[in-house]
Amino acid sequence: MPTLLTLATAAWLLAAPATVRAAGPTNTILLVTKSGCYELTIDAAGTPTVIVAPKQYSQVILLGDQPGPSPNPVPPPIPPDPTPGPLTPRGLLIKAAAEKVTGDPNRAATAQGLAMLYRAIAEQKVTDQATLDSVLISTTNMLLLQQKATEQWKPYISVFNTQWTVARSKGIDDCLALLKESAAGLDASAPQKAISPEFLQFIMQLITLLISLFAK
């Protein structure tokens, strides 16, 4: 189970240029990002959940001495571009679903961001299905909220969730394989690089958060 300090550090990374409130209950942390406020909760079994905070805070104030990370955190290295290869049937299905997304002016960047997120999750040493489900849902929701594209990507999410349900019935290894195949499909749906430096920084910070959630 991640330590509170580890989670607070990851939350602090996501909060820039806002800040992070000191956690009240020992298993709840408030994340304040440009896209909104979220509550990160770790239950007794160690499963993380991120939900939109019931309140949206206009200001967050730290009282007293609080432990925190270095003021100049170093983001994780940018994942290298994978060597493109033939898409699997699931990859082709995800590619088609991503190409059908409408209404998101930054569709290509969103697709590439999801691909980076999926690969980062697939690289973790995951042994618990509930944690995998929770982290995937939470970080995907946060990325789509950051892009202001939650509604636009709902049809795609529906297609992905159908494949995820089938993969879950086969076990974690197939879920991780699906993430890699889906990442390839998402990249193929947006072959021209479109991620801005600001969005790339957000993705790197999101990856930092998910790595801390998977840490034992």
mmCIF file with all atom_site columns, C-alpha atoms in Angstrom:
data_model
loop_
_atom_site.group_PDB
_atom_site.id
_atom_site.type_symbol
_atom_site.label_atom_id
_atom_site.label_alt_id
_atom_site.label_comp_id
_atom_site.label_asym_id
_atom_site.label_entity_id
_atom_site.label_seq_id
_atom_site.pdbx_PDB_ins_code
_atom_site.Cartn_x
_atom_site.Cartn_y
_atom_site.Cartn_z
_atom_site.occupancy
_atom_site.B_iso_or_equiv
_atom_site.pdbx_formal_charge
_atom_site.auth_seq_id
_atom_site.auth_comp_id
_atom_site.auth_asym_id
_atom_site.auth_atom_id
_atom_site.pdbx_PDB_model_num
ATOM 1   C CA . MET A 1 1   ? 0.000   0.000   0.000   1.00 0.00 ? 1   MET A CA 1
ATOM 2   C CA . PRO A 1 2   ? 1.427   3.410   -0.946  1.00 0.00 ? 2   PRO A CA 1
ATOM 3   C CA . THR A 1 3   ? 2.452   5.647   1.916   1.00 0.00 ? 3   THR A CA 1
ATOM 4   C CA . LEU A 1 4   ? 0.601   8.886   2.511   1.00 0.00 ? 4   LEU A CA 1
ATOM 5   C CA . LEU A 1 5   ? 3.781   10.851  1.861   1.00 0.00 ? 5   LEU A CA 1
ATOM 6   C CA . THR A 1 6   ? 4.262   9.118   -1.511  1.00 0.00 ? 6   THR A CA 1
ATOM 7   C CA . LEU A 1 7   ? 0.699   9.884   -2.543  1.00 0.00 ? 7   LEU A CA 1
ATOM 8   C CA . ALA A 1 8   ? 0.945   13.453  -1.299  1.00 0.00 ? 8   ALA A CA 1
ATOM 9   C CA . THR A 1 9   ? 4.059   13.913  -3.401  1.00 0.00 ? 9   THR A CA 1
ATOM 10  C CA . ALA A 1 10  ? 2.326   12.613  -6.512  1.00 0.00 ? 10  ALA A CA 1
ATOM 11  C CA . ALA A 1 11  ? -0.711  14.759  -5.797  1.00 0.00 ? 11  ALA A CA 1
ATOM 12  C CA . TRP A 1 12  ? 1.506   17.817  -5.397  1.00 0.00 ? 12  TRP A CA 1
ATOM 13  C CA . LEU A 1 13  ? 2.968   17.175  -8.848  1.00 0.00 ? 13  LEU A CA 1
ATOM 14  C CA . LEU A 1 14  ? -0.472  17.178  -10.441 1.00 0.00 ? 14  LEU A CA 1
ATOM 15  C CA . ALA A 1 15  ? -1.526  20.344  -8.610  1.00 0.00 ? 15  ALA A CA 1
ATOM 16  C CA . ALA A 1 16  ? 0.788   22.876  -10.284 1.00 0.00 ? 16  ALA A CA 1
ATOM 17  C CA . PRO A 1 17  ? 0.254   25.795  -10.462 1.00 0.00 ? 17  PRO A CA 1
ATOM 18  C CA . ALA A 1 18  ? -2.321  25.290  -7.715  1.00 0.00 ? 18  ALA A CA 1
ATOM 19  C CA . THR A 1 19  ? -1.534  23.589  -4.416  1.00 0.00 ? 19  THR A CA 1
ATOM 20  C CA . VAL A 1 20  ? -2.571  20.589  -2.365  1.00 0.00 ? 20  VAL A CA 1
ATOM 21  C CA . ARG A 1 21  ? -4.524  20.610  0.853   1.00 0.00 ? 21  ARG A CA 1
ATOM 22  C CA . ALA A 1 22  ? -3.100  18.601  3.687   1.00 0.00 ? 22  ALA A CA 1
ATOM 23  C CA . ALA A 1 23  ? -5.089  15.387  3.834   1.00 0.00 ? 23  ALA A CA 1
ATOM 24  C CA . GLY A 1 24  ? -7.744  15.153  6.531   1.00 0.00 ? 24  GLY A CA 1
ATOM 25  C CA . PRO A 1 25  ? -8.492  11.455  6.948   1.00 0.00 ? 25  PRO A CA 1
ATOM 26  C CA . THR A 1 26  ? -5.368  9.356   6.566   1.00 0.00 ? 26  THR A CA 1
ATOM 27  C CA . ASN A 1 27  ? -6.703  7.699   3.422   1.00 0.00 ? 27  ASN A CA 1
ATOM 28  C CA . THR A 1 28  ? -7.999  10.735  1.491   1.00 0.00 ? 28  THR A CA 1
ATOM 29  C CA . ILE A 1 29  ? -6.051  13.341  -0.481  1.00 0.00 ? 29  ILE A CA 1
ATOM 30  C CA . LEU A 1 30  ? -7.380  16.342  -2.374  1.00 0.00 ? 30  LEU A CA 1
ATOM 31  C CA . LEU A 1 31  ? -5.932  16.852  -5.881  1.00 0.00 ? 31  LEU A CA 1
ATOM 32  C CA . VAL A 1 32  ? -6.301  20.357  -7.313  1.00 0.00 ? 32  VAL A CA 1
ATOM 33  C CA . THR A 1 33  ? -5.591  20.568  -11.043 1.00 0.00 ? 33  THR A CA 1
ATOM 34  C CA . LYS A 1 34  ? -6.387  22.959  -13.861 1.00 0.00 ? 34  LYS A CA 1
ATOM 35  C CA . SER A 1 35  ? -9.268  20.720  -14.861 1.00 0.00 ? 35  SER A CA 1
ATOM 36  C CA . GLY A 1 36  ? -10.866 20.657  -11.397 1.00 0.00 ? 36  GLY A CA 1
ATOM 37  C CA . CYS A 1 37  ? -10.668 19.157  -7.903  1.00 0.00 ? 37  CYS A CA 1
ATOM 38  C CA . TYR A 1 38  ? -10.546 15.435  -7.176  1.00 0.00 ? 38  TYR A CA 1
ATOM 39  C CA . GLU A 1 39  ? -10.528 13.275  -4.072  1.00 0.00 ? 39  GLU A CA 1
ATOM 40  C CA . LEU A 1 40  ? -8.050  10.406  -4.024  1.00 0.00 ? 40  LEU A CA 1
ATOM 41  C CA . THR A 1 41  ? -9.113  7.733   -1.537  1.00 0.00 ? 41  THR A CA 1
ATOM 42  C CA . ILE A 1 42  ? -7.288  4.561   -0.522  1.00 0.00 ? 42  ILE A CA 1
ATOM 43  C CA . ASP A 1 43  ? -9.586  1.974   1.049   1.00 0.00 ? 43  ASP A CA 1
ATOM 44  C CA . ALA A 1 44  ? -8.658  -0.622  3.679   1.00 0.00 ? 44  ALA A CA 1
ATOM 45  C CA . ALA A 1 45  ? -7.620  -3.076  0.960   1.00 0.00 ? 45  ALA A CA 1
ATOM 46  C CA . GLY A 1 46  ? -5.273  -0.539  -0.585  1.00 0.00 ? 46  GLY A CA 1
ATOM 47  C CA . THR A 1 47  ? -7.431  0.122   -3.655  1.00 0.00 ? 47  THR A CA 1
ATOM 48  C CA . PRO A 1 48  ? -7.204  3.723   -4.919  1.00 0.00 ? 48  PRO A CA 1
ATOM 49  C CA . THR A 1 49  ? -10.207 5.648   -6.218  1.00 0.00 ? 49  THR A CA 1
ATOM 50  C CA . VAL A 1 50  ? -10.289 9.140   -7.716  1.00 0.00 ? 50  VAL A CA 1
ATOM 51  C CA . ILE A 1 51  ? -13.612 10.993  -7.908  1.00 0.00 ? 51  ILE A CA 1
ATOM 52  C CA . VAL A 1 52  ? -14.573 14.550  -8.706  1.00 0.00 ? 52  VAL A CA 1
ATOM 53  C CA . ALA A 1 53  ? -14.585 16.420  -5.396  1.00 0.00 ? 53  ALA A CA 1
ATOM 54  C CA . PRO A 1 54  ? -18.094 17.245  -4.168  1.00 0.00 ? 54  PRO A CA 1
ATOM 55  C CA . LYS A 1 55  ? -16.932 20.856  -3.859  1.00 0.00 ? 55  LYS A CA 1
ATOM 56  C CA . GLN A 1 56  ? -14.905 22.929  -6.303  1.00 0.00 ? 56  GLN A CA 1
ATOM 57  C CA . TYR A 1 57  ? -12.393 24.992  -4.370  1.00 0.00 ? 57  TYR A CA 1
ATOM 58  C CA . SER A 1 58  ? -11.494 28.525  -5.439  1.00 0.00 ? 58  SER A CA 1
ATOM 59  C CA . GLN A 1 59  ? -8.568  28.609  -3.012  1.00 0.00 ? 59  GLN A CA 1
ATOM 60  C CA . VAL A 1 60  ? -6.616  26.015  -1.047  1.00 0.00 ? 60  VAL A CA 1
ATOM 61  C CA . ILE A 1 61  ? -4.562  27.053  1.993   1.00 0.00 ? 61  ILE A CA 1
ATOM 62  C CA . LEU A 1 62  ? -1.918  25.036  3.799   1.00 0.00 ? 62  LEU A CA 1
ATOM 63  C CA . LEU A 1 63  ? -1.854  25.535  7.565   1.00 0.00 ? 63  LEU A CA 1
ATOM 64  C CA . GLY A 1 64  ? 1.158   24.653  9.674   1.00 0.00 ? 64  GLY A CA 1
ATOM 65  C CA . ASP A 1 65  ? 4.271   22.769  8.652   1.00 0.00 ? 65  ASP A CA 1
ATOM 66  C CA . GLN A 1 66  ? 3.487   20.205  6.001   1.00 0.00 ? 66  GLN A CA 1
ATOM 67  C CA . PRO A 1 67  ? 5.827   17.590  4.539   1.00 0.00 ? 67  PRO A CA 1
ATOM 68  C CA . GLY A 1 68  ? 6.219   18.001  0.833   1.00 0.00 ? 68  GLY A CA 1
ATOM 69  C CA . PRO A 1 69  ? 8.362   17.224  -2.173  1.00 0.00 ? 69  PRO A CA 1
ATOM 70  C CA . SER A 1 70  ? 11.164  19.218  -3.660  1.00 0.00 ? 70  SER A CA 1
ATOM 71  C CA . PRO A 1 71  ? 9.948   22.498  -5.209  1.00 0.00 ? 71  PRO A CA 1
ATOM 72  C CA . ASN A 1 72  ? 11.527  21.365  -8.469  1.00 0.00 ? 72  ASN A CA 1
ATOM 73  C CA . PRO A 1 73  ? 10.239  17.832  -9.053  1.00 0.00 ? 73  PRO A CA 1
ATOM 74  C CA . VAL A 1 74  ? 11.808  15.882  -11.887 1.00 0.00 ? 74  VAL A CA 1
ATOM 75  C CA . PRO A 1 75  ? 9.175   14.309  -14.149 1.00 0.00 ? 75  PRO A CA 1
ATOM 76  C CA . PRO A 1 76  ? 9.652   10.754  -15.331 1.00 0.00 ? 76  PRO A CA 1
ATOM 77  C CA . PRO A 1 77  ? 11.390  10.343  -18.688 1.00 0.00 ? 77  PRO A CA 1
ATOM 78  C CA . ILE A 1 78  ? 9.224   10.614  -21.780 1.00 0.00 ? 78  ILE A CA 1
ATOM 79  C CA . PRO A 1 79  ? 8.319   7.116   -22.955 1.00 0.00 ? 79  PRO A CA 1
ATOM 80  C CA . PRO A 1 80  ? 10.009  6.427   -26.299 1.00 0.00 ? 80  PRO A CA 1
ATOM 81  C CA . ASP A 1 81  ? 7.843   6.153   -29.378 1.00 0.00 ? 81  ASP A CA 1
ATOM 82  C CA . PRO A 1 82  ? 7.150   2.474   -29.984 1.00 0.00 ? 82  PRO A CA 1
ATOM 83  C CA . THR A 1 83  ? 8.104   0.881   -33.285 1.00 0.00 ? 83  THR A CA 1
ATOM 84  C CA . PRO A 1 84  ? 4.851   0.692   -35.244 1.00 0.00 ? 84  PRO A CA 1
ATOM 85  C CA . GLY A 1 85  ? 3.783   -2.727  -36.372 1.00 0.00 ? 85  GLY A CA 1
ATOM 86  C CA . PRO A 1 86  ? 0.673   -4.526  -37.609 1.00 0.00 ? 86  PRO A CA 1
ATOM 87  C CA . LEU A 1 87  ? -2.340  -3.892  -35.421 1.00 0.00 ? 87  LEU A CA 1
ATOM 88  C CA . THR A 1 88  ? -4.088  -6.796  -33.753 1.00 0.00 ? 88  THR A CA 1
ATOM 89  C CA . PRO A 1 89  ? -7.847  -7.208  -34.259 1.00 0.00 ? 89  PRO A CA 1
ATOM 90  C CA . ARG A 1 90  ? -8.412  -5.449  -30.930 1.00 0.00 ? 90  ARG A CA 1
ATOM 91  C CA . GLY A 1 91  ? -6.012  -2.694  -31.943 1.00 0.00 ? 91  GLY A CA 1
ATOM 92  C CA . LEU A 1 92  ? -7.917  -2.191  -35.201 1.00 0.00 ? 92  LEU A CA 1
ATOM 93  C CA . LEU A 1 93  ? -11.193 -2.019  -33.267 1.00 0.00 ? 93  LEU A CA 1
ATOM 94  C CA . ILE A 1 94  ? -9.788  0.641   -30.918 1.00 0.00 ? 94  ILE A CA 1
ATOM 95  C CA . LYS A 1 95  ? -8.320  2.587   -33.854 1.00 0.00 ? 95  LYS A CA 1
ATOM 96  C CA . ALA A 1 96  ? -11.716 2.682   -35.564 1.00 0.00 ? 96  ALA A CA 1
ATOM 97  C CA . ALA A 1 97  ? -13.461 3.779   -32.355 1.00 0.00 ? 97  ALA A CA 1
ATOM 98  C CA . ALA A 1 98  ? -10.937 6.584   -31.790 1.00 0.00 ? 98  ALA A CA 1
ATOM 99  C CA . GLU A 1 99  ? -11.250 7.799   -35.380 1.00 0.00 ? 99  GLU A CA 1
ATOM 100 C CA . LYS A 1 100 ? -15.018 8.110   -34.950 1.00 0.00 ? 100 LYS A CA 1
ATOM 101 C CA . VAL A 1 101 ? -14.704 10.556  -32.023 1.00 0.00 ? 101 VAL A CA 1
ATOM 102 C CA . THR A 1 102 ? -16.231 13.905  -32.960 1.00 0.00 ? 102 THR A CA 1
ATOM 103 C CA . GLY A 1 103 ? -16.469 17.224  -31.172 1.00 0.00 ? 103 GLY A CA 1
ATOM 104 C CA . ASP A 1 104 ? -13.007 17.101  -29.618 1.00 0.00 ? 104 ASP A CA 1
ATOM 105 C CA . PRO A 1 105 ? -10.884 19.749  -31.374 1.00 0.00 ? 105 PRO A CA 1
ATOM 106 C CA . ASN A 1 106 ? -7.796  18.094  -29.910 1.00 0.00 ? 106 ASN A CA 1
ATOM 107 C CA . ARG A 1 107 ? -8.788  14.538  -30.803 1.00 0.00 ? 107 ARG A CA 1
ATOM 108 C CA . ALA A 1 108 ? -5.326  13.562  -32.033 1.00 0.00 ? 108 ALA A CA 1
ATOM 109 C CA . ALA A 1 109 ? -3.626  14.836  -28.862 1.00 0.00 ? 109 ALA A CA 1
ATOM 110 C CA . THR A 1 110 ? -6.215  13.133  -26.672 1.00 0.00 ? 110 THR A CA 1
ATOM 111 C CA . ALA A 1 111 ? -5.710  9.839   -28.510 1.00 0.00 ? 111 ALA A CA 1
ATOM 112 C CA . GLN A 1 112 ? -1.931  10.084  -28.161 1.00 0.00 ? 112 GLN A CA 1
ATOM 113 C CA . GLY A 1 113 ? -2.275  10.987  -24.487 1.00 0.00 ? 113 GLY A CA 1
ATOM 114 C CA . LEU A 1 114 ? -4.465  7.958   -23.835 1.00 0.00 ? 114 LEU A CA 1
ATOM 115 C CA . ALA A 1 115 ? -1.926  5.792   -25.658 1.00 0.00 ? 115 ALA A CA 1
ATOM 116 C CA . MET A 1 116 ? 0.882   7.044   -23.405 1.00 0.00 ? 116 MET A CA 1
ATOM 117 C CA . LEU A 1 117 ? -1.275  6.463   -20.337 1.00 0.00 ? 117 LEU A CA 1
ATOM 118 C CA . TYR A 1 118 ? -2.193  2.915   -21.378 1.00 0.00 ? 118 TYR A CA 1
ATOM 119 C CA . ARG A 1 119 ? 1.448   2.006   -22.013 1.00 0.00 ? 119 ARG A CA 1
ATOM 120 C CA . ALA A 1 120 ? 2.531   3.421   -18.671 1.00 0.00 ? 120 ALA A CA 1
ATOM 121 C CA . ILE A 1 121 ? -0.103  1.334   -16.871 1.00 0.00 ? 121 ILE A CA 1
ATOM 122 C CA . ALA A 1 122 ? 0.787   -1.787  -18.858 1.00 0.00 ? 122 ALA A CA 1
ATOM 123 C CA . GLU A 1 123 ? 4.429   -1.447  -17.782 1.00 0.00 ? 123 GLU A CA 1
ATOM 124 C CA . GLN A 1 124 ? 3.579   -1.638  -14.073 1.00 0.00 ? 124 GLN A CA 1
ATOM 125 C CA . LYS A 1 125 ? 3.865   -4.836  -12.063 1.00 0.00 ? 125 LYS A CA 1
ATOM 126 C CA . VAL A 1 126 ? 0.174   -5.367  -11.432 1.00 0.00 ? 126 VAL A CA 1
ATOM 127 C CA . THR A 1 127 ? -1.136  -8.270  -9.391  1.00 0.00 ? 127 THR A CA 1
ATOM 128 C CA . ASP A 1 128 ? -4.522  -6.977  -8.224  1.00 0.00 ? 128 ASP A CA 1
ATOM 129 C CA . GLN A 1 129 ? -7.381  -6.592  -10.708 1.00 0.00 ? 129 GLN A CA 1
ATOM 130 C CA . ALA A 1 130 ? -9.353  -4.142  -8.544  1.00 0.00 ? 130 ALA A CA 1
ATOM 131 C CA . THR A 1 131 ? -6.383  -1.781  -8.301  1.00 0.00 ? 131 THR A CA 1
ATOM 132 C CA . LEU A 1 132 ? -5.787  -2.040  -12.053 1.00 0.00 ? 132 LEU A CA 1
ATOM 133 C CA . ASP A 1 133 ? -9.446  -1.241  -12.766 1.00 0.00 ? 133 ASP A CA 1
ATOM 134 C CA . SER A 1 134 ? -9.529  1.687   -10.355 1.00 0.00 ? 134 SER A CA 1
ATOM 135 C CA . VAL A 1 135 ? -6.286  3.304   -11.532 1.00 0.00 ? 135 VAL A CA 1
ATOM 136 C CA . LEU A 1 136 ? -7.237  2.907   -15.193 1.00 0.00 ? 136 LEU A CA 1
ATOM 137 C CA . ILE A 1 137 ? -10.668 4.460   -14.703 1.00 0.00 ? 137 ILE A CA 1
ATOM 138 C CA . SER A 1 138 ? -9.429  7.269   -12.475 1.00 0.00 ? 138 SER A CA 1
ATOM 139 C CA . THR A 1 139 ? -6.504  8.363   -14.636 1.00 0.00 ? 139 THR A CA 1
ATOM 140 C CA . THR A 1 140 ? -8.491  8.040   -17.870 1.00 0.00 ? 140 THR A CA 1
ATOM 141 C CA . ASN A 1 141 ? -11.229 10.246  -16.422 1.00 0.00 ? 141 ASN A CA 1
ATOM 142 C CA . MET A 1 142 ? -8.701  12.834  -15.304 1.00 0.00 ? 142 MET A CA 1
ATOM 143 C CA . LEU A 1 143 ? -7.057  12.945  -18.734 1.00 0.00 ? 143 LEU A CA 1
ATOM 144 C CA . LEU A 1 144 ? -10.374 13.390  -20.515 1.00 0.00 ? 144 LEU A CA 1
ATOM 145 C CA . LEU A 1 145 ? -11.425 16.084  -18.038 1.00 0.00 ? 145 LEU A CA 1
ATOM 146 C CA . GLN A 1 146 ? -8.140  17.875  -18.657 1.00 0.00 ? 146 GLN A CA 1
ATOM 147 C CA . GLN A 1 147 ? -8.956  17.841  -22.377 1.00 0.00 ? 147 GLN A CA 1
ATOM 148 C CA . LYS A 1 148 ? -12.569 18.876  -21.736 1.00 0.00 ? 148 LYS A CA 1
ATOM 149 C CA . ALA A 1 149 ? -13.578 15.909  -23.853 1.00 0.00 ? 149 ALA A CA 1
ATOM 150 C CA . THR A 1 150 ? -15.358 13.482  -21.528 1.00 0.00 ? 150 THR A CA 1
ATOM 151 C CA . GLU A 1 151 ? -18.649 13.517  -23.432 1.00 0.00 ? 151 GLU A CA 1
ATOM 152 C CA . GLN A 1 152 ? -16.981 13.389  -26.839 1.00 0.00 ? 152 GLN A CA 1
ATOM 153 C CA . TRP A 1 153 ? -15.070 10.220  -25.985 1.00 0.00 ? 153 TRP A CA 1
ATOM 154 C CA . LYS A 1 154 ? -17.977 8.322   -24.416 1.00 0.00 ? 154 LYS A CA 1
ATOM 155 C CA . PRO A 1 155 ? -18.599 6.184   -27.546 1.00 0.00 ? 155 PRO A CA 1
ATOM 156 C CA . TYR A 1 156 ? -14.932 5.211   -27.607 1.00 0.00 ? 156 TYR A CA 1
ATOM 157 C CA . ILE A 1 157 ? -14.971 4.385   -23.871 1.00 0.00 ? 157 ILE A CA 1
ATOM 158 C CA . SER A 1 158 ? -17.988 2.148   -24.463 1.00 0.00 ? 158 SER A CA 1
ATOM 159 C CA . VAL A 1 159 ? -16.082 0.175   -27.120 1.00 0.00 ? 159 VAL A CA 1
ATOM 160 C CA . PHE A 1 160 ? -13.002 -0.076  -24.899 1.00 0.00 ? 160 PHE A CA 1
ATOM 161 C CA . ASN A 1 161 ? -15.036 -1.160  -21.880 1.00 0.00 ? 161 ASN A CA 1
ATOM 162 C CA . THR A 1 162 ? -16.582 -4.002  -23.879 1.00 0.00 ? 162 THR A CA 1
ATOM 163 C CA . GLN A 1 163 ? -13.110 -5.281  -24.730 1.00 0.00 ? 163 GLN A CA 1
ATOM 164 C CA . TRP A 1 164 ? -11.964 -4.729  -21.140 1.00 0.00 ? 164 TRP A CA 1
ATOM 165 C CA . THR A 1 165 ? -14.801 -6.868  -19.780 1.00 0.00 ? 165 THR A CA 1
ATOM 166 C CA . VAL A 1 166 ? -13.754 -9.745  -22.021 1.00 0.00 ? 166 VAL A CA 1
ATOM 167 C CA . ALA A 1 167 ? -10.080 -9.300  -21.080 1.00 0.00 ? 167 ALA A CA 1
ATOM 168 C CA . ARG A 1 168 ? -10.929 -9.282  -17.352 1.00 0.00 ? 168 ARG A CA 1
ATOM 169 C CA . SER A 1 169 ? -12.536 -12.689 -17.707 1.00 0.00 ? 169 SER A CA 1
ATOM 170 C CA . LYS A 1 170 ? -9.191  -14.001 -18.990 1.00 0.00 ? 170 LYS A CA 1
ATOM 171 C CA . GLY A 1 171 ? -7.008  -12.417 -16.317 1.00 0.00 ? 171 GLY A CA 1
ATOM 172 C CA . ILE A 1 172 ? -4.651  -9.508  -15.683 1.00 0.00 ? 172 ILE A CA 1
ATOM 173 C CA . ASP A 1 173 ? -2.161  -10.566 -18.358 1.00 0.00 ? 173 ASP A CA 1
ATOM 174 C CA . ASP A 1 174 ? -4.784  -10.195 -21.067 1.00 0.00 ? 174 ASP A CA 1
ATOM 175 C CA . CYS A 1 175 ? -5.850  -6.829  -19.620 1.00 0.00 ? 175 CYS A CA 1
ATOM 176 C CA . LEU A 1 176 ? -2.256  -5.584  -19.882 1.00 0.00 ? 176 LEU A CA 1
ATOM 177 C CA . ALA A 1 177 ? -2.027  -6.963  -23.427 1.00 0.00 ? 177 ALA A CA 1
ATOM 178 C CA . LEU A 1 178 ? -5.241  -5.121  -24.311 1.00 0.00 ? 178 LEU A CA 1
ATOM 179 C CA . LEU A 1 179 ? -3.769  -1.867  -22.997 1.00 0.00 ? 179 LEU A CA 1
ATOM 180 C CA . LYS A 1 180 ? -0.719  -2.265  -25.248 1.00 0.00 ? 180 LYS A CA 1
ATOM 181 C CA . GLU A 1 181 ? -2.828  -3.189  -28.282 1.00 0.00 ? 181 GLU A CA 1
ATOM 182 C CA . SER A 1 182 ? -5.191  -0.283  -27.599 1.00 0.00 ? 182 SER A CA 1
ATOM 183 C CA . ALA A 1 183 ? -2.264  2.118   -27.294 1.00 0.00 ? 183 ALA A CA 1
ATOM 184 C CA . ALA A 1 184 ? -1.065  1.025   -30.727 1.00 0.00 ? 184 ALA A CA 1
ATOM 185 C CA . GLY A 1 185 ? -4.553  1.524   -32.135 1.00 0.00 ? 185 GLY A CA 1
ATOM 186 C CA . LEU A 1 186 ? -4.865  4.986   -30.597 1.00 0.00 ? 186 LEU A CA 1
ATOM 187 C CA . ASP A 1 187 ? -1.498  6.029   -32.024 1.00 0.00 ? 187 ASP A CA 1
ATOM 188 C CA . ALA A 1 188 ? -2.495  4.718   -35.442 1.00 0.00 ? 188 ALA A CA 1
ATOM 189 C CA . SER A 1 189 ? -5.657  6.837   -35.296 1.00 0.00 ? 189 SER A CA 1
ATOM 190 C CA . ALA A 1 190 ? -3.521  9.973   -34.883 1.00 0.00 ? 190 ALA A CA 1
ATOM 191 C CA . PRO A 1 191 ? -0.193  9.413   -36.662 1.00 0.00 ? 191 PRO A CA 1
ATOM 192 C CA . GLN A 1 192 ? 0.810   13.083  -36.653 1.00 0.00 ? 192 GLN A CA 1
ATOM 193 C CA . LYS A 1 193 ? 2.223   14.254  -33.331 1.00 0.00 ? 193 LYS A CA 1
ATOM 194 C CA . ALA A 1 194 ? -0.165  16.725  -31.740 1.00 0.00 ? 194 ALA A CA 1
ATOM 195 C CA . ILE A 1 195 ? 0.636   16.839  -28.019 1.00 0.00 ? 195 ILE A CA 1
ATOM 196 C CA . SER A 1 196 ? 1.475   20.316  -26.751 1.00 0.00 ? 196 SER A CA 1
ATOM 197 C CA . PRO A 1 197 ? 4.285   20.793  -24.194 1.00 0.00 ? 197 PRO A CA 1
ATOM 198 C CA . GLU A 1 198 ? 1.667   21.702  -21.566 1.00 0.00 ? 198 GLU A CA 1
ATOM 199 C CA . PHE A 1 199 ? -0.399  18.566  -22.197 1.00 0.00 ? 199 PHE A CA 1
ATOM 200 C CA . LEU A 1 200 ? 2.753   16.447  -22.272 1.00 0.00 ? 200 LEU A CA 1
ATOM 201 C CA . GLN A 1 201 ? 3.707   17.799  -18.854 1.00 0.00 ? 201 GLN A CA 1
ATOM 202 C CA . PHE A 1 202 ? 0.254   16.913  -17.521 1.00 0.00 ? 202 PHE A CA 1
ATOM 203 C CA . ILE A 1 203 ? 0.577   13.377  -18.897 1.00 0.00 ? 203 ILE A CA 1
ATOM 204 C CA . MET A 1 204 ? 3.992   12.944  -17.276 1.00 0.00 ? 204 MET A CA 1
ATOM 205 C CA . GLN A 1 205 ? 2.568   14.104  -13.950 1.00 0.00 ? 205 GLN A CA 1
ATOM 206 C CA . LEU A 1 206 ? -0.393  11.750  -14.334 1.00 0.00 ? 206 LEU A CA 1
ATOM 207 C CA . ILE A 1 207 ? 2.011   8.888   -15.002 1.00 0.00 ? 207 ILE A CA 1
ATOM 208 C CA . THR A 1 208 ? 3.938   9.851   -11.863 1.00 0.00 ? 208 THR A CA 1
ATOM 209 C CA . LEU A 1 209 ? 0.688   9.605   -9.897  1.00 0.00 ? 209 LEU A CA 1
ATOM 210 C CA . LEU A 1 210 ? -0.288  6.205   -11.284 1.00 0.00 ? 210 LEU A CA 1
ATOM 211 C CA . ILE A 1 211 ? 3.201   4.797   -10.633 1.00 0.00 ? 211 ILE A CA 1
ATOM 212 C CA . SER A 1 212 ? 2.872   5.824   -6.986  1.00 0.00 ? 212 SER A CA 1
ATOM 213 C CA . LEU A 1 213 ? -0.563  4.176   -6.802  1.00 0.00 ? 213 LEU A CA 1
ATOM 214 C CA . PHE A 1 214 ? 0.860   0.884   -8.037  1.00 0.00 ? 214 PHE A CA 1
ATOM 215 C CA . ALA A 1 215 ? 3.910   1.075   -5.773  1.00 0.00 ? 215 ALA A CA 1
ATOM 216 C CA . LYS A 1 216 ? 3.930   -1.408  -2.913  1.00 0.00 ? 216 LYS A CA 1
#
